[in-house]
CSV table of N, CA and C in Angstrom, one decimal:
chain,number,residue,atom,x,y,z
A,1,MET,N,-3.2,7.1,14.2
A,1,MET,CA,-1.9,6.4,14.4
A,1,MET,C,-1.3,6.1,13.1
A,2,LYS,N,-2.0,5.5,12.1
A,2,LYS,CA,-1.5,5.2,10.8
A,2,LYS,C,-1.0,6.4,10.1
A,3,ILE,N,-1.7,7.5,10.2
A,3,ILE,CA,-1.3,8.7,9.6
A,3,ILE,C,0.0,9.2,10.1
A,4,ILE,N,0.2,9.2,11.4
A,4,ILE,CA,1.4,9.6,12.0
A,4,ILE,C,2.6,8.7,11.6
A,5,PHE,N,2.3,7.4,11.5
A,5,PHE,CA,3.3,6.5,11.0
A,5,PHE,C,3.7,6.8,9.6
A,6,ILE,N,2.8,7.0,8.7
A,6,ILE,CA,3.0,7.3,7.3
A,6,ILE,C,3.8,8.6,7.2
A,7,VAL,N,3.5,9.6,8.0
A,7,VAL,CA,4.2,10.9,8.0
A,7,VAL,C,5.6,10.7,8.4
A,8,TYR,N,5.8,9.9,9.5
A,8,TYR,CA,7.1,9.6,10.0
A,8,TYR,C,8.0,8.9,8.9
A,9,ILE,N,7.4,7.9,8.2
A,9,ILE,CA,8.2,7.2,7.1
A,9,ILE,C,8.5,8.2,6.0
A,10,PHE,N,7.6,9.1,5.6
A,10,PHE,CA,7.8,10.0,4.6
A,10,PHE,C,9.0,11.0,5.0
A,11,ILE,N,9.0,11.5,6.2
A,11,ILE,CA,10.0,12.4,6.6
A,11,ILE,C,11.4,11.7,6.7
A,12,SER,N,11.4,10.5,7.2
A,12,SER,CA,12.6,9.7,7.3
A,12,SER,C,13.2,9.4,6.0
A,13,THR,N,12.4,9.0,5.0
A,13,THR,CA,12.9,8.7,3.7
A,13,THR,C,13.4,10.0,3.0
A,14,PHE,N,12.7,11.1,3.2
A,14,PHE,CA,13.1,12.4,2.6
A,14,PHE,C,14.5,12.8,3.2
A,15,SER,N,14.6,12.7,4.5
A,15,SER,CA,15.9,13.1,5.1
A,15,SER,C,17.0,12.1,4.7
A,16,TRP,N,16.7,10.9,4.6
A,16,TRP,CA,17.8,9.9,4.2
A,16,TRP,C,18.3,10.2,2.8
A,17,LYS,N,17.4,10.5,1.9
A,17,LYS,CA,17.8,10.8,0.5
A,17,LYS,C,18.6,12.1,0.5
A,18,SER,N,18.3,13.1,1.3
A,18,SER,CA,19.1,14.3,1.3
A,18,SER,C,20.5,14.0,1.9
A,19,ILE,N,20.6,13.1,2.8
A,19,ILE,CA,21.9,12.8,3.4
A,19,ILE,C,22.7,12.1,2.3
A,20,LEU,N,22.1,11.1,1.6
A,20,LEU,CA,22.9,10.4,0.6
A,20,LEU,C,23.3,11.3,-0.5
A,21,SER,N,22.4,12.3,-1.0
A,21,SER,CA,22.8,13.2,-2.0
A,21,SER,C,23.9,14.1,-1.6
A,22,TYR,N,23.9,14.5,-0.3
A,22,TYR,CA,25.0,15.4,0.2
A,22,TYR,C,26.3,14.6,0.1
A,23,ARG,N,26.3,13.4,0.5
A,23,ARG,CA,27.5,12.6,0.5
A,23,ARG,C,28.0,12.4,-1.0
A,24,ARG,N,27.1,12.2,-1.9
A,24,ARG,CA,27.5,12.1,-3.3
A,24,ARG,C,28.1,13.4,-3.8
A,25,LEU,N,27.5,14.5,-3.5
A,25,LEU,CA,28.1,15.8,-3.9
A,25,LEU,C,29.5,16.0,-3.3
A,26,LYS,N,29.6,15.6,-2.0
A,26,LYS,CA,30.9,15.8,-1.3
A,26,LYS,C,31.9,14.9,-1.9
A,27,ASP,N,31.6,13.7,-2.3
A,27,ASP,CA,32.5,12.8,-3.0
A,27,ASP,C,32.9,13.3,-4.3
A,28,ILE,N,32.0,13.9,-5.1
A,28,ILE,CA,32.3,14.4,-6.4
A,28,ILE,C,33.2,15.6,-6.2
A,29,ASN,N,33.0,16.4,-5.2
A,29,ASN,CA,33.9,17.6,-5.0
A,29,ASN,C,35.3,17.1,-4.6
A,30,ASN,N,35.4,16.0,-3.9
A,30,ASN,CA,36.7,15.5,-3.5
A,30,ASN,C,37.5,14.9,-4.7
A,31,MET,N,36.8,14.4,-5.7
A,31,MET,CA,37.5,13.9,-6.9
A,31,MET,C,38.0,15.0,-7.7
A,32,ASP,N,39.3,14.9,-8.1
A,32,ASP,CA,39.8,16.0,-9.0
A,32,ASP,C,39.5,15.7,-10.4
A,33,GLY,N,39.3,16.8,-11.2
A,33,GLY,CA,39.1,16.7,-12.6
A,33,GLY,C,37.7,16.4,-13.0
A,34,ILE,N,36.7,16.4,-12.1
A,34,ILE,CA,35.3,16.2,-12.5
A,34,ILE,C,34.6,17.5,-12.5
A,35,PRO,N,34.1,18.0,-13.6
A,35,PRO,CA,33.5,19.3,-13.6
A,35,PRO,C,32.1,19.4,-13.1
A,36,GLN,N,31.5,18.2,-12.8
A,36,GLN,CA,30.1,18.2,-12.4
A,36,GLN,C,29.9,18.7,-10.9
A,37,GLY,N,30.9,18.7,-10.1
A,37,GLY,CA,30.8,19.1,-8.7
A,37,GLY,C,30.6,20.6,-8.6
A,38,PHE,N,30.1,21.0,-7.5
A,38,PHE,CA,30.0,22.4,-7.2
A,38,PHE,C,31.3,23.0,-7.0
A,39,SER,N,31.6,24.1,-7.7
A,39,SER,CA,32.9,24.8,-7.5
A,39,SER,C,32.9,25.5,-6.2
A,40,LYS,N,34.1,25.7,-5.7
A,40,LYS,CA,34.3,26.4,-4.4
A,40,LYS,C,34.1,27.9,-4.6
A,41,ASN,N,33.7,28.6,-3.6
A,41,ASN,CA,33.5,30.0,-3.7
A,41,ASN,C,34.8,30.7,-4.1
A,42,LYS,N,34.7,31.8,-4.9
A,42,LYS,CA,35.9,32.5,-5.3
A,42,LYS,C,36.4,33.3,-4.1
A,43,GLN,N,37.7,33.3,-4.0
A,43,GLN,CA,38.3,34.1,-2.9
A,43,GLN,C,38.4,35.5,-3.3
A,44,ILE,N,38.1,36.4,-2.4
A,44,ILE,CA,38.3,37.8,-2.8
A,44,ILE,C,39.3,38.5,-1.9
A,45,ASN,N,39.8,37.8,-0.9
A,45,ASN,CA,40.8,38.3,0.0
A,45,ASN,C,42.2,38.2,-0.7
A,46,PHE,N,42.9,39.3,-0.8
A,46,PHE,CA,44.2,39.3,-1.5
A,46,PHE,C,45.2,38.4,-0.8
A,47,HIS,N,45.2,38.4,0.5
A,47,HIS,CA,46.2,37.6,1.2
A,47,HIS,C,46.0,36.1,1.0
A,48,GLU,N,44.7,35.7,0.9
A,48,GLU,CA,44.4,34.3,0.6
A,48,GLU,C,44.9,34.0,-0.8
A,49,LEU,N,44.7,34.9,-1.8
A,49,LEU,CA,45.1,34.6,-3.1
A,49,LEU,C,46.6,34.5,-3.2
A,50,ARG,N,47.3,35.4,-2.5
A,50,ARG,CA,48.8,35.3,-2.5
A,50,ARG,C,49.3,34.1,-1.8
A,51,SER,N,48.7,33.6,-0.7
A,51,SER,CA,49.1,32.4,-0.1
A,51,SER,C,48.9,31.2,-1.0
A,52,ASN,N,47.8,31.2,-1.7
A,52,ASN,CA,47.5,30.1,-2.6
A,52,ASN,C,48.5,30.1,-3.8
A,53,ALA,N,48.9,31.3,-4.3
A,53,ALA,CA,49.9,31.3,-5.3
A,53,ALA,C,51.3,30.8,-4.8
A,54,ASN,N,51.6,31.2,-3.5
A,54,ASN,CA,52.8,30.7,-3.0
A,54,ASN,C,52.8,29.2,-2.8
A,55,LYS,N,51.7,28.6,-2.5
A,55,LYS,CA,51.6,27.1,-2.4
A,55,LYS,C,51.8,26.5,-3.7
A,56,ASP,N,51.3,27.1,-4.8
A,56,ASP,CA,51.5,26.6,-6.2
A,56,ASP,C,53.0,26.7,-6.5
A,57,LYS,N,53.6,27.8,-6.1
A,57,LYS,CA,55.1,27.9,-6.4
A,57,LYS,C,55.9,26.9,-5.7
A,58,GLU,N,55.5,26.4,-4.5
A,58,GLU,CA,56.2,25.4,-3.8
A,58,GLU,C,56.1,24.1,-4.6
A,59,LYS,N,55.0,23.8,-5.2
A,59,LYS,CA,54.8,22.6,-6.0
A,59,LYS,C,55.6,22.6,-7.3
A,60,ALA,N,55.8,23.8,-7.8
A,60,ALA,CA,56.4,24.0,-9.2
A,60,ALA,C,57.8,23.7,-9.2
A,61,TYR,N,58.3,23.2,-10.3
A,61,TYR,CA,59.7,23.0,-10.5
A,61,TYR,C,60.3,24.3,-11.1
A,62,THR,N,61.3,24.9,-10.5
A,62,THR,CA,61.8,26.2,-11.0
A,62,THR,C,63.2,25.9,-11.5
A,63,TYR,N,63.5,26.5,-12.7
A,63,TYR,CA,64.8,26.4,-13.3
A,63,TYR,C,65.3,27.8,-13.6
A,64,GLU,N,66.5,28.2,-13.2
A,64,GLU,CA,67.0,29.5,-13.5
A,64,GLU,C,68.1,29.3,-14.6
A,65,ILE,N,67.9,29.9,-15.7
A,65,ILE,CA,68.9,29.8,-16.8
A,65,ILE,C,69.2,31.2,-17.2
A,66,SER,N,70.4,31.6,-16.9
A,66,SER,CA,70.9,33.0,-17.1
A,66,SER,C,69.9,34.0,-16.5
A,67,GLU,N,69.2,34.7,-17.4
A,67,GLU,CA,68.3,35.7,-17.0
A,67,GLU,C,66.8,35.2,-17.0
A,68,TRP,N,66.7,34.0,-17.3
A,68,TRP,CA,65.3,33.4,-17.3
A,68,TRP,C,65.0,32.6,-16.0
A,69,ILE,N,63.8,32.7,-15.7
A,69,ILE,CA,63.3,31.8,-14.6
A,69,ILE,C,62.1,31.0,-15.2
A,70,ILE,N,62.2,29.7,-15.3
A,70,ILE,CA,61.1,28.9,-15.8
A,70,ILE,C,60.5,28.1,-14.7
A,71,MET,N,59.2,28.3,-14.6
A,71,MET,CA,58.4,27.5,-13.6
A,71,MET,C,57.5,26.6,-14.3
A,72,ILE,N,57.6,25.3,-14.0
A,72,ILE,CA,56.8,24.2,-14.6
A,72,ILE,C,55.9,23.7,-13.5
A,73,ASN,N,54.6,23.9,-13.7
A,73,ASN,CA,53.5,23.5,-12.7
A,73,ASN,C,53.0,22.1,-13.2
A,74,PRO,N,53.2,21.0,-12.4
A,74,PRO,CA,52.6,19.8,-12.8
A,74,PRO,C,51.1,19.7,-12.4
A,75,ARG,N,50.4,18.8,-13.1
A,75,ARG,CA,49.0,18.6,-12.7
A,75,ARG,C,48.9,17.7,-11.5
A,76,ASN,N,47.7,17.4,-11.1
A,76,ASN,CA,47.5,16.6,-9.9
A,76,ASN,C,48.0,15.2,-10.3
A,77,ALA,N,48.8,14.6,-9.4
A,77,ALA,CA,49.4,13.3,-9.7
A,77,ALA,C,48.4,12.2,-9.7
A,78,LYS,N,47.3,12.4,-9.0
A,78,LYS,CA,46.3,11.3,-8.9
A,78,LYS,C,45.5,11.1,-10.2
A,79,THR,N,45.2,12.2,-10.9
A,79,THR,CA,44.4,12.1,-12.1
A,79,THR,C,45.2,12.2,-13.4
A,80,HIS,N,46.2,13.1,-13.4
A,80,HIS,CA,47.0,13.3,-14.6
A,80,HIS,C,48.5,13.0,-14.4
A,81,THR,N,48.9,11.8,-14.5
A,81,THR,CA,50.3,11.5,-14.2
A,81,THR,C,51.1,11.9,-15.4
A,82,GLY,N,52.2,12.6,-15.1
A,82,GLY,CA,53.2,13.0,-16.1
A,82,GLY,C,52.8,14.1,-17.1
A,83,LYS,N,51.8,14.9,-16.7
A,83,LYS,CA,51.4,16.0,-17.6
A,83,LYS,C,51.7,17.3,-16.9
A,84,ILE,N,51.8,18.3,-17.7
A,84,ILE,CA,52.2,19.6,-17.3
A,84,ILE,C,50.9,20.5,-17.3
A,85,ARG,N,50.7,21.3,-16.2
A,85,ARG,CA,49.5,22.2,-16.2
A,85,ARG,C,49.9,23.5,-16.9
A,86,SER,N,51.0,24.1,-16.5
A,86,SER,CA,51.4,25.3,-17.2
A,86,SER,C,52.9,25.5,-17.1
A,87,ILE,N,53.4,26.4,-18.0
A,87,ILE,CA,54.8,26.8,-17.9
A,87,ILE,C,54.8,28.3,-17.9
A,88,GLU,N,55.5,28.8,-17.0
A,88,GLU,CA,55.7,30.3,-16.9
A,88,GLU,C,57.1,30.6,-17.1
A,89,ILE,N,57.4,31.6,-17.9
A,89,ILE,CA,58.7,32.0,-18.2
A,89,ILE,C,58.9,33.5,-17.8
A,90,TYR,N,59.8,33.8,-16.9
A,90,TYR,CA,60.1,35.2,-16.5
A,90,TYR,C,61.4,35.5,-17.0
A,91,SER,N,61.6,36.7,-17.6
A,91,SER,CA,62.8,37.2,-18.1
A,91,SER,C,63.0,38.7,-17.9
A,92,MET,N,64.2,39.1,-17.6
A,92,MET,CA,64.5,40.5,-17.4
A,92,MET,C,64.6,41.2,-18.8
A,93,THR,N,65.0,40.5,-19.8
A,93,THR,CA,65.1,41.0,-21.2
A,93,THR,C,64.1,40.3,-22.0
A,94,TYR,N,64.0,40.6,-23.2
A,94,TYR,CA,63.0,40.0,-24.1
A,94,TYR,C,63.7,39.4,-25.3
A,95,PRO,N,64.3,38.2,-25.1
A,95,PRO,CA,65.0,37.5,-26.2
A,95,PRO,C,64.0,36.7,-27.1
A,96,TYR,N,63.3,37.4,-28.0
A,96,TYR,CA,62.3,36.8,-28.8
A,96,TYR,C,62.8,35.6,-29.6
A,97,GLU,N,64.0,35.7,-30.2
A,97,GLU,CA,64.5,34.6,-31.0
A,97,GLU,C,64.7,33.4,-30.1
A,98,GLN,N,65.3,33.5,-28.9
A,98,GLN,CA,65.5,32.4,-28.1
A,98,GLN,C,64.2,31.8,-27.6
A,99,LEU,N,63.2,32.7,-27.3
A,99,LEU,CA,61.9,32.2,-26.8
A,99,LEU,C,61.2,31.4,-27.9
A,100,GLU,N,61.3,31.8,-29.2
A,100,GLU,CA,60.7,31.1,-30.3
A,100,GLU,C,61.4,29.7,-30.4
A,101,VAL,N,62.7,29.6,-30.3
A,101,VAL,CA,63.4,28.4,-30.4
A,101,VAL,C,63.0,27.4,-29.2
A,102,PHE,N,62.8,28.0,-28.1
A,102,PHE,CA,62.4,27.2,-26.9
A,102,PHE,C,61.0,26.7,-27.1
A,103,LYS,N,60.1,27.5,-27.7
A,103,LYS,CA,58.7,27.1,-27.9
A,103,LYS,C,58.7,25.9,-28.9
A,104,GLU,N,59.5,26.0,-30.0
A,104,GLU,CA,59.6,24.9,-31.0
A,104,GLU,C,60.1,23.6,-30.3
A,105,LYS,N,61.1,23.7,-29.4
A,105,LYS,CA,61.6,22.5,-28.7
A,105,LYS,C,60.5,21.9,-27.9
A,106,LEU,N,59.6,22.7,-27.3
A,106,LEU,CA,58.5,22.2,-26.4
A,106,LEU,C,57.5,21.5,-27.3
A,107,LYS,N,57.2,22.0,-28.5
A,107,LYS,CA,56.2,21.4,-29.3
A,107,LYS,C,56.6,20.0,-29.9
A,108,ARG,N,57.9,19.8,-30.0
A,108,ARG,CA,58.3,18.5,-30.5
A,108,ARG,C,58.1,17.4,-29.4
A,109,PRO,N,57.7,16.2,-29.8
A,109,PRO,CA,57.4,15.1,-28.9
A,109,PRO,C,58.7,14.5,-28.3
């Protein structure tokens, strides 16, 4: 009887620790910007990738200046307030001089 009780306690503590560790990992994955969490599986379906790209475009600020389209993607507002994740510039022509001037303006504080 004592052996069964000891085995029962051992199994219950083992399962309780695994439940707590699963919750910790789940909480870490929910927090943005923490690299210790397990990364999500990479998507290989083209339609899923395209839909995720369209979601990012909805969040981006787009500006159309003559032949340029500038997309500014902000970071997550919870962790990085006021910071920019990426800037994408699309152009029908290649105005290198104007692009260099624009880059210099971005580098200034």
